[in-house]
Short mmCIF file of C-alpha atoms and ligand atoms in Angstrom, two decimals:
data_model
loop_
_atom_site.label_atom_id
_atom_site.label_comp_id
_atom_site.label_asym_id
_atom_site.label_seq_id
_atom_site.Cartn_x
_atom_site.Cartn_y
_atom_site.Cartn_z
CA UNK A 1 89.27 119.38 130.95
CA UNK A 2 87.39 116.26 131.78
CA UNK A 3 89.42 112.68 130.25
CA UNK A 4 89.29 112.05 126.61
CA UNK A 5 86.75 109.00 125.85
CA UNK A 6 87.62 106.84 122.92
CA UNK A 7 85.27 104.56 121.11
CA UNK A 8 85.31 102.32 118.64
CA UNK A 9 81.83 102.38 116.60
CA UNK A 10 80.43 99.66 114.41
CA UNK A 11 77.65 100.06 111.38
CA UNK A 12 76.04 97.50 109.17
CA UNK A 13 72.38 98.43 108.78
CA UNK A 14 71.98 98.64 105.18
CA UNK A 15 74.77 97.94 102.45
CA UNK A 16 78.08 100.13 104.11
CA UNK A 17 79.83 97.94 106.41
CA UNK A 18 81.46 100.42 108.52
CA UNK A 19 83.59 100.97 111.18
CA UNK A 20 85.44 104.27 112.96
CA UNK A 21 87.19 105.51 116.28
CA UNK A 22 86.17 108.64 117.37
CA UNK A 23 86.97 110.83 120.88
CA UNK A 24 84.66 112.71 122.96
CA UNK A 25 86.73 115.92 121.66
CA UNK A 26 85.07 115.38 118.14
CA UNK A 27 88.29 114.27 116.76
CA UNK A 28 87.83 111.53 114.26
CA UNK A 29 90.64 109.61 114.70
CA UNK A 30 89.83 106.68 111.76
CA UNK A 31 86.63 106.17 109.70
CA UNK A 32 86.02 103.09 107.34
CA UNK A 33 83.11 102.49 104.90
CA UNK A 34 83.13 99.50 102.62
CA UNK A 35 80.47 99.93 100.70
CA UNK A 36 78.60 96.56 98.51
CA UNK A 37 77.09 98.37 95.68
CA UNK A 38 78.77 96.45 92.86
CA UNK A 39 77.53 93.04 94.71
CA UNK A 40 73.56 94.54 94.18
CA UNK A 41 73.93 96.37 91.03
CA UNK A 42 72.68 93.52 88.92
CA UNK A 43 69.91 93.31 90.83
CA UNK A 44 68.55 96.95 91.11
CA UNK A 45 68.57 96.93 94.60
CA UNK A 46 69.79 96.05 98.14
CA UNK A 47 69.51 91.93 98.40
CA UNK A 48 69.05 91.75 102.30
CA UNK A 49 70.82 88.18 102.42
CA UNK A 50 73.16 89.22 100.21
CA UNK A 51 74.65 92.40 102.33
CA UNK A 52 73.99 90.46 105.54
CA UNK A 53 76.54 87.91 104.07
CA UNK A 54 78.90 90.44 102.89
CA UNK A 55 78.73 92.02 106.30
CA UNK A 56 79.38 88.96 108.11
CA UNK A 57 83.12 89.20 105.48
CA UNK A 58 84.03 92.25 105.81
CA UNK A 59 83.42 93.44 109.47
CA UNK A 60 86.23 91.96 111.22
CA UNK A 61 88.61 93.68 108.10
CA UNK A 62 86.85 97.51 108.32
CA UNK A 63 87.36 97.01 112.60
CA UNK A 64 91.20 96.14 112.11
CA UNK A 65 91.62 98.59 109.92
CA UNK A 66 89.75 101.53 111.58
CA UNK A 67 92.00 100.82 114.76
CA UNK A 68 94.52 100.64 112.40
CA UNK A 69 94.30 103.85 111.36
CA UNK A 70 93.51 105.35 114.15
CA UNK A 71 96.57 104.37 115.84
CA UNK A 72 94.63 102.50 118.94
CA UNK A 73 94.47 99.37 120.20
CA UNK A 74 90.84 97.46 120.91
CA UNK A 75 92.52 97.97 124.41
CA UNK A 76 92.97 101.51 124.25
CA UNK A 77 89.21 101.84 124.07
CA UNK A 78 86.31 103.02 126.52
CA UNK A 79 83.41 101.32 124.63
CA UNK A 80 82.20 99.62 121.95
CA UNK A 81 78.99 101.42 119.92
CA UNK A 82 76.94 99.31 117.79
CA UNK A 83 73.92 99.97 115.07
CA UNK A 84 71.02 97.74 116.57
CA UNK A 85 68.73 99.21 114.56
CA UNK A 86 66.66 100.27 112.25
CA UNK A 87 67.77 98.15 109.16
CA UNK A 88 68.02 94.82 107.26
CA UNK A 89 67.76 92.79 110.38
CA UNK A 90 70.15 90.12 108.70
CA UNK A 91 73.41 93.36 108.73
CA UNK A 92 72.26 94.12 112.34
CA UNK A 93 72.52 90.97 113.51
CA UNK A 94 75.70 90.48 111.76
CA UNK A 95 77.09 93.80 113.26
CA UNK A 96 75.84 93.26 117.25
CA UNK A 97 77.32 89.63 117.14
CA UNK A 98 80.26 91.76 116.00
CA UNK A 99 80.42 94.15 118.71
CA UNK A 100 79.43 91.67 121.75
CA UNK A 101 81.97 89.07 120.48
CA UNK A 102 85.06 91.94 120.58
CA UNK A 103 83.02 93.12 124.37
CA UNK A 104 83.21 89.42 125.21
CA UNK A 105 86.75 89.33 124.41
CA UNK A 106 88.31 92.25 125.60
CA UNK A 107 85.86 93.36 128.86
CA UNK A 108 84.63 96.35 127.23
CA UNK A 109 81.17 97.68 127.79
CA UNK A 110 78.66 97.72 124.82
CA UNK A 111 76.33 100.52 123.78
CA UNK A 112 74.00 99.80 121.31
CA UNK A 113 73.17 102.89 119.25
CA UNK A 114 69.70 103.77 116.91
CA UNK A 115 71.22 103.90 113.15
CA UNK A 116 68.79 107.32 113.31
CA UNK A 117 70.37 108.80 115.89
CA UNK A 118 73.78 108.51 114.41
CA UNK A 119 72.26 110.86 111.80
CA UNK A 120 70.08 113.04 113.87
CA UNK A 121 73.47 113.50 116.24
CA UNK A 122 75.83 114.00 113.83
CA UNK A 123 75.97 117.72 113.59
CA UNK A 124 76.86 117.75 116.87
CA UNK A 125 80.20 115.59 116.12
CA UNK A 126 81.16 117.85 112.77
CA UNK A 127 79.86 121.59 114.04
CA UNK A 128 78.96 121.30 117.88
CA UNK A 129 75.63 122.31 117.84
CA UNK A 130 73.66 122.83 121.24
CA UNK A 131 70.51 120.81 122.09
CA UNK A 132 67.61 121.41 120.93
CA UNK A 133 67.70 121.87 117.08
CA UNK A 134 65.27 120.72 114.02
CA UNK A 135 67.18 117.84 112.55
CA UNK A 136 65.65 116.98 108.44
CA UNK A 137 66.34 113.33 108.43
CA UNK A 138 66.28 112.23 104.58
CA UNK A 139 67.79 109.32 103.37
CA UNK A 140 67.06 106.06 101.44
CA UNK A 141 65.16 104.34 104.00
CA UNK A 142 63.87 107.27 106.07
CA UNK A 143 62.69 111.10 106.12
CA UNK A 144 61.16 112.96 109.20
CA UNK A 145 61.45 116.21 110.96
CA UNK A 146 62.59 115.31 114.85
CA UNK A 147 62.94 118.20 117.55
CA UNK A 148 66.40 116.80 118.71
CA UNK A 149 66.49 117.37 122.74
CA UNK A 150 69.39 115.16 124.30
CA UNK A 151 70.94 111.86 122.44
CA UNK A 152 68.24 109.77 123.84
CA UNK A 153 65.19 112.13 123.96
CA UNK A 154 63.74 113.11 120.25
CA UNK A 155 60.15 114.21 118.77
CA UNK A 156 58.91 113.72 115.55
CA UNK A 157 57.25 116.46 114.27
CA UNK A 158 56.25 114.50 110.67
CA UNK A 159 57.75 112.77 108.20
CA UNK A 160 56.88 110.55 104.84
CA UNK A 161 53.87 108.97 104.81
CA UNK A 162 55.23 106.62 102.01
CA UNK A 163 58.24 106.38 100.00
CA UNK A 164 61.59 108.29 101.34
CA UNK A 165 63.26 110.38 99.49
CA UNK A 166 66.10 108.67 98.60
CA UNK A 167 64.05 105.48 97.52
CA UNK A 168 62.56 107.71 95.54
CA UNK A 169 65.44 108.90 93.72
CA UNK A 170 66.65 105.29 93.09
CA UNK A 171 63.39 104.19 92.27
CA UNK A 172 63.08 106.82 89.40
CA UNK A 173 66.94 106.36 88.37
CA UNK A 174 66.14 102.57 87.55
CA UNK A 175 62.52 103.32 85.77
CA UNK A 176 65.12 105.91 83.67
CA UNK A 177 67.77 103.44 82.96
CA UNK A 178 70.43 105.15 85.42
CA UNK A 179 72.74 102.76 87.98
CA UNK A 180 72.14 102.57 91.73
CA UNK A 181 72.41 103.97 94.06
CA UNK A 182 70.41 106.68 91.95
CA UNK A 183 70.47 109.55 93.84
CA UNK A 184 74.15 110.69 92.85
CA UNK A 185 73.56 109.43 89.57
CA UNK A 186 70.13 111.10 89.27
CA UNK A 187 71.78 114.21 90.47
CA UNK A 188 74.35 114.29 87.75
CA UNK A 189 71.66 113.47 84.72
CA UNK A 190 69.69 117.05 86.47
CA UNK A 191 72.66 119.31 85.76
CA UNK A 192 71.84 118.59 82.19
CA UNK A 193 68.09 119.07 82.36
CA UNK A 194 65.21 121.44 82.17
CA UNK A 195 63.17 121.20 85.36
CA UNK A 196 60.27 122.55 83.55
CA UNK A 197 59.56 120.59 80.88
CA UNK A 198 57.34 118.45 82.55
CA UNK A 199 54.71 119.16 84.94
CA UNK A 200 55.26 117.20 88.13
CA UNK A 201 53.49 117.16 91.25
CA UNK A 202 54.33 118.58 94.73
CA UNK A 203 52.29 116.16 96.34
CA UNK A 204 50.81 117.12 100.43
CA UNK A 205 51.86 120.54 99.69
CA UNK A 206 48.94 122.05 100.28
CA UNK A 207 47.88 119.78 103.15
CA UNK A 208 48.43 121.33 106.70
CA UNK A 209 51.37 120.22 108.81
CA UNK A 210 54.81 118.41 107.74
CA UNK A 211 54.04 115.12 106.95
CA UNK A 212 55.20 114.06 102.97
CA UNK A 213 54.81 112.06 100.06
CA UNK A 214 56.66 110.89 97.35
CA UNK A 215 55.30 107.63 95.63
CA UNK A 216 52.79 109.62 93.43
CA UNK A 217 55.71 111.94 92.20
CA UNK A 218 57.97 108.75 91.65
CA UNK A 219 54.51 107.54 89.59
CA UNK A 220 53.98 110.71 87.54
CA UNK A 221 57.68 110.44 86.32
CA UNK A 222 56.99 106.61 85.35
CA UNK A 223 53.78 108.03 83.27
CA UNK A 224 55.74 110.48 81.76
CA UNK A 225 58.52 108.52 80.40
CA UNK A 226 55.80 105.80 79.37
CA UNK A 227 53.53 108.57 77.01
CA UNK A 228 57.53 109.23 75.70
CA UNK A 229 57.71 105.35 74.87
CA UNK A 230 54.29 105.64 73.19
CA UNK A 231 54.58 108.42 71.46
CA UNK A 232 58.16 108.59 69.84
CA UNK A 233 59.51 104.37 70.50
CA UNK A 234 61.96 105.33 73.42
CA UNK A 235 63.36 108.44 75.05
CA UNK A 236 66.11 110.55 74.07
CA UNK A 237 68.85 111.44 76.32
CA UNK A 238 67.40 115.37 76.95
CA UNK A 239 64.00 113.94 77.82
CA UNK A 240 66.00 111.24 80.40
CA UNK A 241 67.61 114.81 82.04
CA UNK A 242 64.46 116.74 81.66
CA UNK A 243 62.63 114.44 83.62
CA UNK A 244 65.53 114.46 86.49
CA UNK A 245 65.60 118.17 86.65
CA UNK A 246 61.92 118.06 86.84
CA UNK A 247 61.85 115.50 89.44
CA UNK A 248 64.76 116.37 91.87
CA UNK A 249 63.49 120.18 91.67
CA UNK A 250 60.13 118.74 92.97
CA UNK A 251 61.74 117.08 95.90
CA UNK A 252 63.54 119.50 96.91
CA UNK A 253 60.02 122.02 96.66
CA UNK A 254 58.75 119.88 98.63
CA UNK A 255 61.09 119.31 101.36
CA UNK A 256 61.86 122.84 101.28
CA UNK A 257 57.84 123.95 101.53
CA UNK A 258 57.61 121.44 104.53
CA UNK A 259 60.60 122.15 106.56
CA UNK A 260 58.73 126.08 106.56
CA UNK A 261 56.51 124.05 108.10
CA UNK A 262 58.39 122.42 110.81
CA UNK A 263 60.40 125.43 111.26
CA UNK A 264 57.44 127.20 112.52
CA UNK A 265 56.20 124.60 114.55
CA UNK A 266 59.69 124.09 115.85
CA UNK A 267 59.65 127.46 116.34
CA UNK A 268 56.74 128.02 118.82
CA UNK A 269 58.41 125.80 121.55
CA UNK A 270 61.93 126.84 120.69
CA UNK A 271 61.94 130.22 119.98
CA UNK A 272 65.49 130.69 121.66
CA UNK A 273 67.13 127.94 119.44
CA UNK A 274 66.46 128.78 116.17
CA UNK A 275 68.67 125.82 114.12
CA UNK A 276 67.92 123.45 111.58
CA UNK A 277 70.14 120.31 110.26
CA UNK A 278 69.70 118.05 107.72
CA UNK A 279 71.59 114.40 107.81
CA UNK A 280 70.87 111.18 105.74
CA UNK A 281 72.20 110.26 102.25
CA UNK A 282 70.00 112.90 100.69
CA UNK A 283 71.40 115.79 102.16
CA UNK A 284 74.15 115.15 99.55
CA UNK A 285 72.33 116.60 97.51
CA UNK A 286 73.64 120.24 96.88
CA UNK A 287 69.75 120.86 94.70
CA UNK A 288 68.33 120.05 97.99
CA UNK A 289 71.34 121.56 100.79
CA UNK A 290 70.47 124.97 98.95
CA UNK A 291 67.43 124.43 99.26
CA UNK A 292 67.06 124.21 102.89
CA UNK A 293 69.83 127.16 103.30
CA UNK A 294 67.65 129.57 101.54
CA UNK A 295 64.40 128.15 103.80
CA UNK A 296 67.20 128.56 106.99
CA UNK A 297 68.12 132.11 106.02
CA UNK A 298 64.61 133.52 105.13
CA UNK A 299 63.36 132.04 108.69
CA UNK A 300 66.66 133.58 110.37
CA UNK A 301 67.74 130.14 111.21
CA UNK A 302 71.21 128.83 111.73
CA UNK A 303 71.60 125.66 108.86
CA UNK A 304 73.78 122.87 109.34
CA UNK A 305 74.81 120.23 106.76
CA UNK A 306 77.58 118.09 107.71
CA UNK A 307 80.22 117.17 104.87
CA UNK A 308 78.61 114.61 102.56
CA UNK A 309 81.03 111.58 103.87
CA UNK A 310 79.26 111.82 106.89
CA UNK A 311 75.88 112.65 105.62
CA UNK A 312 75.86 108.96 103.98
CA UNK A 313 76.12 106.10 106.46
CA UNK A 314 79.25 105.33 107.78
CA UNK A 315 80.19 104.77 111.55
CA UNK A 316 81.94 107.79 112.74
CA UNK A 317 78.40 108.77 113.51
CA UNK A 318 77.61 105.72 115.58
CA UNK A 319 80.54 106.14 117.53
CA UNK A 320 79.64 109.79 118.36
CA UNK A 321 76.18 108.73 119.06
CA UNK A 322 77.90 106.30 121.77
CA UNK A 323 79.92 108.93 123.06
CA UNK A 324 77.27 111.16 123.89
CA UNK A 325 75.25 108.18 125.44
CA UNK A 326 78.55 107.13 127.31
CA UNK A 327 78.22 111.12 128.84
CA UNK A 328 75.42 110.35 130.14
CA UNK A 329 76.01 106.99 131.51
CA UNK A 330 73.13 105.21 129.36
CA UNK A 331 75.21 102.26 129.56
CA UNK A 332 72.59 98.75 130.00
CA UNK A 333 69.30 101.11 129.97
CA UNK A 334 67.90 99.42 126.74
CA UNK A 335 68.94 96.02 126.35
CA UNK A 336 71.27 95.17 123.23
CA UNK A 337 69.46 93.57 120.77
CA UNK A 338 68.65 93.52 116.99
CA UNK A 339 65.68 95.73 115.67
CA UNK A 340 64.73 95.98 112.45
CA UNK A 341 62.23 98.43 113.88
CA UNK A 342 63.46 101.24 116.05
CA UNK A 343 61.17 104.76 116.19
CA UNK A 344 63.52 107.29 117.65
CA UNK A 345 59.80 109.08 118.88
CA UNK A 346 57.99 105.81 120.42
CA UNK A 347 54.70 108.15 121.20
CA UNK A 348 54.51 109.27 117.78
CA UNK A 349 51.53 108.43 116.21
CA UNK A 350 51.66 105.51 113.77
CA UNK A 351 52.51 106.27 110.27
CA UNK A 352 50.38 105.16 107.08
CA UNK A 353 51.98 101.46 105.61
CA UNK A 354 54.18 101.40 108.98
CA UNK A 355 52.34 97.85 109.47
CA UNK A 356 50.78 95.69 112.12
CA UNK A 357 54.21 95.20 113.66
CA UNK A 358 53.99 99.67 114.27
CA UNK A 359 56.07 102.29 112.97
CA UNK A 360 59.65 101.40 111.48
CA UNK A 361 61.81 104.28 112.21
O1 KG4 B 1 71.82 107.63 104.66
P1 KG4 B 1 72.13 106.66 103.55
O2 KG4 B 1 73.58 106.46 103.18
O3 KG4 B 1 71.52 105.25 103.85
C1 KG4 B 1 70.29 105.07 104.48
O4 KG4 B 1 69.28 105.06 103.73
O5 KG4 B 1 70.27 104.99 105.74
O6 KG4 B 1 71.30 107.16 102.28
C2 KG4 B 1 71.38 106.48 101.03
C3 KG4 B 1 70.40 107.14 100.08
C4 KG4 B 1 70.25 106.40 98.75
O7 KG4 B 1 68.87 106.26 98.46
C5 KG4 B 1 70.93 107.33 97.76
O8 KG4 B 1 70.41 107.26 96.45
C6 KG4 B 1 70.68 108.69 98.38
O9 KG4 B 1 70.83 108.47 99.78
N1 KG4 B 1 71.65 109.69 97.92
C7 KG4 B 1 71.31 110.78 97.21
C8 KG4 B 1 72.53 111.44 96.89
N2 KG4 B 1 73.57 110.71 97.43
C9 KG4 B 1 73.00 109.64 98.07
N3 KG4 B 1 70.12 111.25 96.83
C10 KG4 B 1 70.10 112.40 96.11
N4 KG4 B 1 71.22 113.06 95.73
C11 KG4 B 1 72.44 112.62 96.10
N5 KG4 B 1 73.54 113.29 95.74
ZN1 ZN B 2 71.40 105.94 107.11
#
């Protein structure tokens, strides 16, 4: 058995400031997520300078407490994993200046990790899955299908051409009156609902290939509740979960219908690995992890879903992602810098509203 490896991982990309030790045997030795939701609440949304300030707080506290309770020292480490990107560039920032200052200090060497490939590589830390597999990646600020060959080698197969999923879900959740983030909240309303009360859309379903949409569905549920307004002053509380069983059902039709879709494709090239994960804040979503289990077990396709805790961001996952670079001495190949953009897939083609600047994610 080769040496245990031991590092200390470091997230701060959106609103979770996080921080975890985890070992190359997959054993989780600490994880730590400090989340700032009741700092945005009031304002309906994540406040970039806001969570790059709270970052800049409470890193130092989640890293003393994930060695902490992990029993290590910073000492007892191999490495130091950081997020440099995708995200608010203000939390990245705030996280790397982390990482290279505790580096700086203690002589350790610094791996700067792809927030997306802490997701797309975390079903390898929870249920040891063997390269390649279809990884769903679907969470507030992202959703694509990526062939997952090796920690640093991915392709993206599609993805949304707009809003993400789980923008989506808070998006509707504050046109509804529900508190962020929406998508648990959402979720909870839907157990109460009839999903087919109102006609939604499926939108791109019929269109060839995987790519998605879900602004127009996010817009048909703001019409809806607005003819409610007109019509009867306000809506009642049945309408409110008639409209989230109506809309979460369609999201998860349509991410369903579409991972068929990059199932087969997947398929064609990787006949002999026939696996499909799903990762992001999203896949918390039991509506939606049936979902793809039926789509996994009619194609005769092993499904993966890690536990929710690590479906949501958190830095166990950017350890591991470090780890498995660490294997494969990746050490200094990209230079360790902030990104606010970051494509996992740098040949795939650019994606509609991705910018001048090129594709975010
Ligand atoms: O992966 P994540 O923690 O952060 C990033 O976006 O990277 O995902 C957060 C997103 C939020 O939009 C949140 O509303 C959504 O995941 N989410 C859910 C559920 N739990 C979290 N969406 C639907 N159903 C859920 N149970
Ligand atoms: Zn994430």
């Amino acid at each position: 058995m080769t040496a245990i490896r031991t590092i200390l991982g470091i997230e701060s990309s959106c609103d979770d400031t996080a921080a975890a030790v985890v070992q190359n045997d997959r054993t989780i030795l600490s994880s730590v997520v400090a989340g700032q939701a009741d700092l945005h609440a009031a304002f309906g949304g994540v406040v970039p300078e806001i969570a790059a300030r709270a970052h800049a707080e409470k890193l130092d506290i989640a890293v003393a407490k994930a060695l902490a309770d992990s029993g290590k020292s910073l000492a007892d480490m191999d490495a130091i994993a950081v997020t440099a990107g995708p995200g608010l560039i203000g939390g990245v920032i705030s996280g790397v200046m982390m990482a290279r200052g505790l580096a700086a200090g203690s002589g350790k060497p610094l791996i700067g990790v792809n927030h997306l490939a802490g997701h797309a590589l975390t079903p390898r830390l929870t249920d040891d899955l063997t390269f390649p597999y279809l990884m769903l990646l679907v969470s507030g600020g992202h959703c694509q299908f990526l062939t997952v060959h090796g920690p640093d080698s991915f392709t993206r197969l599609g993805g949304t051409i707009d809003d993400a999923p789980g923008e989506a879900f808070d998006k509707v959740a504050r046109l509804l009156g529900l508190p962020q983030p929406g998508g648990p909240a959402l979720e909870q309303e839907a157990r109460k609902g009839n999903a087919n009360h109102f006609a939604l859309p499926r939108p791109l379903l019929k269109r060839p290939g995987c790519d998605m949409s879900f602004s127009g569905l996010k817009t048909a549920v703001l019409r809806e509740r607005d003819k409610l307004v007109d019509a009867q002053g306000g809506i009642t509380q049945q309408n409110r979960s008639d409209l989230c069983a109506g809309f979460q059902t369609a999201v998860s039709d349509v991410l369903a219908q579409k991972s068929r879709c990059a199932l087969a494709e997947y398929l064609k090239l990787n006949p002999e690995n026939p696996a499909l994960a799903v990762a992001g804040g999203v896949a918390a979503n039991i509506q939606i992890r049936d979902a793809l289990q039926s789509v996994s077990m009619q194609a005769r396709v092993a499904f993966t879903a890690p536990p929710l805790a690590l479906c949501t961001d958190n830095a166990a996952m950017i350890a591991w992602a470090g780890l498995e670079l660490d294997a494969i001495n990746h050490h200094g190949l990209i230079p360790l810098i902030a990104r606010p953009r970051w494509p996992l897939d740098a040949t795939s083609p650019a994606m509609l509203g991705s910018g001048k600047k090129g594709a975010k994610a």
